[in-house]
Coordinates of C-alpha atoms in Angstrom, one line a residue:
X1 CA 0.0 0.0 0.0
X2 CA 1.4 3.4 -1.0
X3 CA 0.7 6.6 1.0
X4 CA -0.8 8.2 -2.1
X5 CA -3.3 5.3 -2.5
X6 CA -4.3 5.6 1.1
X7 CA -4.7 9.4 0.9
X8 CA -6.8 9.1 -2.2
X9 CA -9.0 6.5 -0.4
X10 CA -9.4 8.7 2.6
X11 CA -10.4 11.7 0.5
X12 CA -13.0 9.5 -1.2
X13 CA -14.5 8.4 2.1
X14 CA -14.8 12.0 3.3
X15 CA -16.4 13.0 0.0
X16 CA -19.0 10.3 0.3
X17 CA -20.0 10.5 4.0
X18 CA -23.0 12.7 3.2
X19 CA -24.3 10.3 0.6
X20 CA -23.7 7.5 3.1
X21 CA -26.1 9.2 5.5
X22 CA -28.7 9.5 2.8
X23 CA -28.4 5.9 1.9
X24 CA -28.7 4.8 5.5
X25 CA -31.9 6.8 5.9
X26 CA -33.3 5.2 2.7
X27 CA -32.5 1.7 4.0
X28 CA -34.0 2.4 7.5
X29 CA -37.3 3.5 5.8
X30 CA -37.6 -0.1 4.5
X31 CA -39.1 -2.2 7.3
X32 CA -37.0 -5.3 6.5
X33 CA -37.9 -7.5 9.5
X34 CA -36.7 -11.0 9.1
X35 CA -38.6 -12.5 6.2
X36 CA -39.2 -9.2 4.5
X37 CA -35.7 -8.1 3.4
X38 CA -36.0 -8.2 -0.4
X39 CA -36.8 -4.5 -0.9
X40 CA -33.7 -3.6 1.2
X41 CA -31.6 -6.1 -0.7
X42 CA -32.6 -4.6 -4.0
X43 CA -32.2 -1.0 -2.8
X44 CA -28.6 -1.7 -1.8
X45 CA -27.9 -3.6 -5.0
X46 CA -28.9 -0.5 -7.0
X47 CA -26.7 1.7 -4.8
X48 CA -23.7 -0.5 -5.6
X49 CA -23.9 -0.2 -9.4
X50 CA -20.7 1.7 -9.7
X51 CA -17.4 1.3 -11.5
X52 CA -16.1 -2.3 -11.5
X53 CA -18.6 -3.4 -8.8
X54 CA -20.9 -6.1 -9.9
X55 CA -23.7 -6.7 -7.3
X56 CA -25.4 -10.1 -7.7
X57 CA -28.5 -11.4 -6.1
X58 CA -27.9 -14.9 -4.7
X59 CA -31.0 -17.1 -4.4
X60 CA -31.4 -19.0 -1.2
X61 CA -32.2 -22.7 -1.7
X62 CA -35.0 -24.3 0.2
X63 CA -32.7 -27.2 0.9
X64 CA -30.8 -25.3 3.6
X65 CA -33.7 -26.3 5.9
X66 CA -32.2 -29.7 6.1
X67 CA -28.8 -28.6 7.3
X68 CA -28.0 -29.0 11.1
X69 CA -27.1 -25.3 11.4
X70 CA -30.4 -24.1 10.0
X71 CA -32.4 -22.0 12.5
X72 CA -36.2 -22.4 12.4
X73 CA -38.4 -19.4 12.8
X74 CA -41.9 -19.1 14.4
X75 CA -43.6 -19.2 11.0
X76 CA -41.4 -20.8 8.3
X77 CA -41.5 -18.7 5.1
X78 CA -40.6 -19.7 1.6
X79 CA -37.3 -18.5 0.1
X80 CA -38.9 -18.1 -3.3
X81 CA -38.1 -14.6 -4.5
X82 CA -35.7 -13.9 -1.6
X83 CA -32.0 -13.3 -2.0
X84 CA -28.7 -12.5 -0.4
X85 CA -26.6 -9.9 -2.1
X86 CA -22.9 -10.4 -3.0
X87 CA -20.5 -7.8 -4.5
X88 CA -17.3 -9.2 -5.8
X89 CA -14.3 -6.9 -6.5
X90 CA -11.7 -9.2 -8.2
X91 CA -8.1 -8.8 -7.3
X92 CA -5.5 -7.9 -9.9
X93 CA -1.9 -8.8 -10.1
X94 CA -1.9 -11.8 -7.8
X95 CA -0.2 -12.4 -4.6
X96 CA -2.7 -10.8 -2.2
X97 CA -5.0 -12.4 0.4
X98 CA -8.7 -12.5 -0.1
X99 CA -11.3 -11.0 2.2
X100 CA -15.0 -11.1 2.9
X101 CA -16.9 -8.2 4.5
X102 CA -20.2 -9.4 5.7
X103 CA -23.3 -8.0 7.4
X104 CA -27.1 -8.5 7.5
X105 CA -30.1 -6.5 6.3
X106 CA -32.8 -7.9 8.4
X107 CA -33.9 -6.1 11.6
X108 CA -35.9 -7.0 14.6
X109 CA -39.6 -5.8 14.9
X110 CA -40.2 -2.3 16.3
X111 CA -43.8 -2.6 17.7
X112 CA -42.9 -0.4 20.7
X113 CA -41.3 2.4 18.6
X114 CA -43.7 4.4 16.5
X115 CA -40.9 6.2 14.6
X116 CA -38.6 3.3 14.1
X117 CA -38.8 3.4 10.3
X118 CA -38.8 7.2 10.0
X119 CA -35.1 8.0 10.4
X120 CA -33.9 11.2 11.8
X121 CA -30.4 12.8 11.8
X122 CA -29.7 15.0 14.8
X123 CA -26.2 16.4 15.6
X124 CA -24.5 13.9 13.3
X125 CA -26.4 10.9 14.8
X126 CA -28.7 8.7 12.7
X127 CA -31.7 7.3 14.6
X128 CA -33.9 4.5 13.5
X129 CA -34.4 0.7 13.5
X130 CA -31.3 -0.8 11.9
X131 CA -29.1 2.3 12.4
X132 CA -26.4 0.2 14.1
X133 CA -27.8 -3.3 13.7
X134 CA -27.0 -3.6 10.9
X135 CA -28.0 -1.2 8.2
X136 CA -25.3 1.2 9.3
X137 CA -22.8 -1.6 8.9
X138 CA -24.2 -2.3 5.4
X139 CA -23.7 1.3 4.5
X140 CA -20.2 1.1 5.9
X141 CA -19.4 -1.7 3.5
X142 CA -21.0 0.3 0.7
X143 CA -18.8 3.3 1.7
X144 CA -15.6 1.2 1.6
X145 CA -16.4 -0.3 -1.8
X146 CA -17.3 3.0 -3.3
X147 CA -14.3 4.8 -2.0
X148 CA -12.0 2.1 -3.3
X149 CA -13.6 2.6 -6.7
X150 CA -13.4 6.4 -6.5
X151 CA -9.7 6.2 -5.6
X152 CA -8.9 3.7 -8.3
X153 CA -7.3 1.3 -5.8
X154 CA -6.3 -2.0 -7.5
X155 CA -6.3 -4.7 -4.8
X156 CA -4.1 -7.8 -5.4
X157 CA -6.5 -10.1 -3.5
X158 CA -10.2 -10.6 -4.1
X159 CA -12.6 -8.6 -2.0
X160 CA -16.2 -9.6 -1.5
X161 CA -19.0 -7.9 0.4
X162 CA -22.0 -10.0 1.5
X163 CA -25.3 -8.7 2.7
X164 CA -27.5 -11.5 4.1
X165 CA -30.9 -12.2 5.4
X166 CA -32.2 -13.9 8.6
X167 CA -29.3 -13.2 10.9
X168 CA -31.6 -12.1 13.7
X169 CA -33.2 -15.5 13.9
X170 CA -29.9 -17.4 13.8
X171 CA -28.0 -16.9 10.5
X172 CA -29.7 -18.7 7.7
X173 CA -28.6 -16.1 5.1
X174 CA -24.9 -16.6 6.1
X175 CA -25.5 -20.4 6.1
X176 CA -26.7 -20.2 2.4
X177 CA -23.6 -18.2 1.4
X178 CA -21.2 -20.6 3.0
X179 CA -22.9 -23.7 1.6
X180 CA -22.8 -22.0 -1.7
X181 CA -19.0 -22.0 -1.6
X182 CA -18.0 -18.6 -0.2
X183 CA -14.5 -18.8 1.0
X184 CA -11.7 -16.3 1.7
X185 CA -8.4 -16.0 3.6
X186 CA -10.3 -13.8 6.2
X187 CA -13.7 -12.6 7.2
X188 CA -14.8 -9.4 8.9
X189 CA -18.4 -9.6 10.1
X190 CA -19.7 -6.0 10.5
X191 CA -21.6 -5.5 13.7
X192 CA -21.8 -2.7 16.3
X193 CA -18.7 -3.2 18.3
X194 CA -17.8 0.4 19.2
X195 CA -14.7 0.1 17.1
X196 CA -13.2 -2.8 19.0
X197 CA -12.1 -6.0 17.2
X198 CA -13.7 -9.3 18.4
X199 CA -11.9 -12.5 17.4
X200 CA -14.2 -14.5 19.7
X201 CA -17.9 -14.6 20.4
X202 CA -19.9 -16.2 23.1
X203 CA -22.5 -18.7 22.0
X204 CA -26.2 -18.7 22.5
X205 CA -28.8 -21.5 22.5
X206 CA -32.5 -21.1 23.1
X207 CA -34.4 -23.8 25.0
X208 CA -38.0 -24.8 25.6
X209 CA -39.2 -26.6 28.7
X210 CA -42.8 -28.0 28.8
X211 CA -44.1 -29.0 32.2
X212 CA -47.2 -31.1 32.2
X213 CA -49.5 -30.8 35.2
X214 CA -53.0 -32.1 35.9
X215 CA -55.9 -29.6 35.9
X216 CA -58.5 -29.6 38.6
X217 CA -60.8 -27.0 40.1
X218 CA -59.1 -24.6 42.6
X219 CA -61.3 -26.1 45.3
X220 CA -59.6 -29.5 44.8
X221 CA -56.2 -27.9 44.2
X222 CA -54.2 -30.5 46.2
X223 CA -55.6 -33.3 44.1
X224 CA -54.1 -31.9 41.0
X225 CA -50.6 -31.2 39.7
X226 CA -49.7 -27.5 39.4
X227 CA -47.5 -26.9 36.4
X228 CA -46.9 -23.3 37.4
X229 CA -45.5 -24.2 40.8
X230 CA -43.3 -26.7 39.0
X231 CA -42.1 -23.9 36.7
X232 CA -41.2 -21.8 39.7
X233 CA -38.8 -24.5 41.0
X234 CA -37.3 -24.9 37.5
X235 CA -36.6 -21.1 37.3
X236 CA -34.7 -21.3 40.7
X237 CA -32.7 -24.2 39.4
X238 CA -31.8 -22.3 36.2
X239 CA -30.7 -19.3 38.3
X240 CA -28.4 -21.7 40.3
X241 CA -27.1 -23.1 37.0
X242 CA -26.3 -19.6 35.8
X243 CA -24.2 -18.9 38.9
X244 CA -22.2 -22.1 38.3
X245 CA -21.8 -21.3 34.6
X246 CA -20.5 -17.8 35.4
X247 CA -17.9 -19.2 37.9
X248 CA -16.5 -21.8 35.5
X249 CA -16.2 -19.1 32.8
X250 CA -13.9 -17.0 34.9
X251 CA -10.3 -16.6 33.7
X252 CA -11.1 -16.6 29.9
X253 CA -8.6 -14.0 28.7
X254 CA -10.7 -12.4 26.0
X255 CA -13.8 -12.2 28.2
X256 CA -12.2 -11.2 31.5
X257 CA -13.6 -7.6 31.2
X258 CA -17.1 -8.8 31.6
X259 CA -18.6 -9.1 35.1
X260 CA -21.2 -11.6 33.8
X261 CA -19.7 -13.1 30.7
X262 CA -22.4 -15.7 30.4
X263 CA -26.1 -15.8 31.0
X264 CA -29.1 -18.1 31.6
X265 CA -32.3 -16.3 30.9
X266 CA -36.0 -17.2 31.0
X267 CA -37.7 -14.8 28.5
X268 CA -41.2 -16.3 28.1
X269 CA -43.5 -18.1 30.5
X270 CA -46.9 -19.3 29.5
X271 CA -49.3 -21.5 31.4
X272 CA -52.8 -22.1 32.7
X273 CA -56.2 -21.3 31.2
X274 CA -58.4 -20.0 34.1
X275 CA -57.7 -18.3 37.5
X276 CA -59.7 -20.8 39.5
X277 CA -58.1 -23.9 37.9
X278 CA -54.8 -25.6 38.6
X279 CA -52.6 -25.1 35.6
X280 CA -52.5 -28.1 33.3
X281 CA -49.2 -27.1 31.6
X282 CA -46.6 -24.4 31.7
X283 CA -44.0 -23.6 29.1
X284 CA -40.6 -21.9 29.8
X285 CA -38.6 -20.5 26.9
X286 CA -35.2 -18.9 27.3
X287 CA -31.6 -19.0 26.4
X288 CA -28.1 -19.7 27.6
X289 CA -25.1 -17.7 26.7
X290 CA -21.7 -19.5 26.9
X291 CA -18.1 -19.0 26.2
X292 CA -15.7 -20.9 23.9
X293 CA -14.5 -23.0 26.8
X294 CA -17.6 -25.0 26.6
X295 CA -19.8 -26.2 23.7
X296 CA -23.4 -26.1 22.7
X297 CA -23.7 -29.9 23.1
X298 CA -22.4 -29.6 26.7
X299 CA -25.1 -27.0 27.5
X300 CA -27.8 -29.3 26.1
X301 CA -26.6 -32.2 28.2
X302 CA -26.4 -30.0 31.4
X303 CA -29.9 -28.7 30.9
X304 CA -31.2 -32.2 30.4
X305 CA -29.5 -33.4 33.6
X306 CA -30.8 -30.4 35.5
X307 CA -34.4 -31.5 34.8
X308 CA -33.8 -35.3 35.0
X309 CA -32.2 -34.8 38.5
X310 CA -34.4 -32.0 39.7
X311 CA -35.4 -32.3 43.4
X312 CA -39.1 -32.0 42.6
X313 CA -40.2 -35.4 41.4
X314 CA -43.0 -33.8 39.5
X315 CA -40.5 -32.0 37.3
X316 CA -38.4 -35.2 36.8
X317 CA -41.5 -37.1 35.7
X318 CA -43.4 -34.5 33.8
X319 CA -41.1 -32.5 31.6
X320 CA -40.0 -32.3 28.0
X321 CA -37.0 -30.3 26.8
X322 CA -36.1 -29.3 23.3
X323 CA -34.1 -26.7 21.4
X324 CA -36.2 -25.7 18.3
X325 CA -34.9 -22.3 17.5
X326 CA -31.6 -20.3 17.8
X327 CA -28.5 -22.4 18.2
X328 CA -25.3 -20.4 17.9
X329 CA -22.1 -22.1 19.0
X330 CA -19.2 -20.1 20.5
X331 CA -16.0 -19.6 18.6
X332 CA -12.5 -18.1 19.1
X333 CA -9.6 -17.1 16.9
X334 CA -6.1 -16.7 18.4
X335 CA -6.0 -12.9 19.3
X336 CA -2.4 -12.9 17.9
X337 CA -3.6 -14.0 14.5
X338 CA -2.6 -11.4 11.8
X339 CA -6.3 -10.7 11.0
X340 CA -7.3 -9.1 14.4
X341 CA -3.9 -7.6 14.9
X342 CA -3.9 -5.8 11.6
X343 CA -7.5 -4.6 11.8
X344 CA -7.0 -3.4 15.4
X345 CA -4.0 -1.4 14.4
X346 CA -5.9 0.2 11.6
X347 CA -8.8 1.0 13.9
X348 CA -6.5 2.8 16.4
X349 CA -4.9 4.7 13.6
X350 CA -8.4 6.0 12.6
X351 CA -9.1 7.1 16.2
X352 CA -11.2 4.1 17.3
X353 CA -10.5 2.1 20.4
X354 CA -9.2 -1.0 18.5
X355 CA -9.1 -3.2 21.5
X356 CA -8.9 -7.0 20.8
X357 CA -11.6 -8.5 23.0
X358 CA -14.1 -11.3 23.2
X359 CA -17.8 -10.3 22.5
X360 CA -20.6 -11.6 24.8
X361 CA -23.0 -11.5 21.8
X362 CA -23.5 -14.1 19.1
X363 CA -23.8 -13.4 15.4
X364 CA -23.0 -14.9 12.0
X365 CA -19.2 -15.0 12.7
X366 CA -19.3 -18.4 14.2
X367 CA -20.7 -19.9 10.9
X368 CA -17.7 -18.5 8.9
X369 CA -15.3 -19.7 11.6
X370 CA -16.7 -23.2 12.2
X371 CA -18.6 -24.2 9.0
X372 CA -16.4 -22.2 6.6
X373 CA -13.1 -22.8 8.4
X374 CA -12.1 -19.2 7.9
X375 CA -10.3 -16.8 10.2
X376 CA -13.1 -14.4 11.4
X377 CA -13.4 -11.3 13.4
X378 CA -16.3 -8.9 14.3
X379 CA -15.9 -5.1 13.9
X380 CA -17.9 -2.0 13.3
X381 CA -19.1 1.4 14.5
X382 CA -22.0 1.9 17.0
X383 CA -22.8 0.5 20.4
X384 CA -24.6 -2.8 20.6
X385 CA -26.4 -1.6 23.7
X386 CA -28.5 0.5 21.4
X387 CA -29.5 -2.4 19.1
X388 CA -33.0 -3.8 19.3
X389 CA -34.1 -0.7 21.3
X390 CA -36.3 2.4 20.9
X391 CA -33.1 4.5 20.9
X392 CA -31.2 2.7 18.1
X393 CA -28.6 5.1 16.7
X394 CA -25.2 5.4 15.0
X395 CA -22.7 8.2 14.7
X396 CA -21.8 9.3 11.2
X397 CA -18.3 10.4 12.5
X398 CA -17.8 6.9 13.9
X399 CA -18.9 5.4 10.6
X400 CA -16.4 7.6 8.8
X401 CA -13.6 6.5 11.2
X402 CA -14.6 2.8 10.7
X403 CA -14.5 3.3 6.9
X404 CA -11.0 4.8 7.2
X405 CA -9.9 1.9 9.3
X406 CA -11.4 -0.8 7.1
X407 CA -10.0 0.7 4.0
X408 CA -6.4 0.8 5.4
X409 CA -6.9 -2.8 6.6
X410 CA -8.2 -4.0 3.3
X411 CA -5.3 -2.5 1.4
X412 CA -2.8 -4.1 3.8
X413 CA -4.6 -7.5 3.9
X414 CA -5.3 -7.8 0.2
X415 CA -2.3 -5.9 -1.0
X416 CA -2.3 -3.1 -3.6
X417 CA -1.1 -3.5 -7.2
X418 CA 0.7 -0.2 -7.5
X419 CA 1.1 -0.5 -11.3
X420 CA -2.7 -0.5 -11.8
X421 CA -3.8 1.8 -9.0
X422 CA -5.4 4.8 -10.7
X423 CA -2.1 6.6 -11.4
X424 CA -1.3 6.6 -7.7
X425 CA 1.5 4.0 -7.7

């Protein structure tokens, strides 16, 4: 990479930041909740028609439902007419490493936020559903690609950007891309990390426990079997399990900065049909977050043992346990690997924190790491604490800094063919 190439790229980023804000607002206006992403996919595809860029819609095969990594949703929708988006910028001159920049275009629902899909820009901050998770990241990738084109930078290695669907329900869009043959020497998954670099993610698995009681009239309560009281005991056992999981997760270097690096959460309880009846059944749905020092299969076995050995005989005899939805395994890359080291250095050069840390969030990264066998990190502007909330936001200045960091990193990682770089070599 030559200083002149980098300077030309930086000028291009600065020239396009206003257009990036406009594009982000346009994307936020599209309510692309999981299952309804196609309009956002096509809007971004149109925005990427520039220079040598060749955006391509990638169909999603229905057959991915048969893969063990597939995540089922509440109501399974057809993939007919739905696509991921890939943009391939082919390397020239040889000798460089290849790279994938990846993020997602689906967002979580915004039923509690009336203005979620009516974006606002106040004091350099963009507000709206998807601002940081992850339409702001999609626009970041757009900004990097456009600035590379504007500056005439000829990379030696191939660069591909992937914009996928159904990340929020577990990663089916990424799964389709990987099963379709996407491979590279490195992957940067763009999420709201506040400018830190995460070569490791905690895992997350959702569980469902069904407790079967026996309904009777309240007046004969003690002749029935109360599924709700059974559930109360199970919740206490899950809280105890969380404490033990936290303790055995201590000392993990990349996650040492978290007070509670792992979690066991019950998010939904439903049971009973009438106030004066003993509840016939009760369903607990929740999730377990865990670090790379354990595995998803271990968590499954431990939850099964917790119920099979529960002190309440009613629970032991009257429960079922399954894991029908999200199942994201943990992953970790050596923090000394050249990928996180180089990206962190570029982030710090651009004014971002650039710390190399584990992330106690799960995302598509583990699919590229485990299933694709690729060195993978997570990086991007914005704070994940604002995601999925009624105050979702992203700073345009932080987006600009992240674009500067990514561009410098891309040129170092992929290499620059100075003889073909827009007269800059």
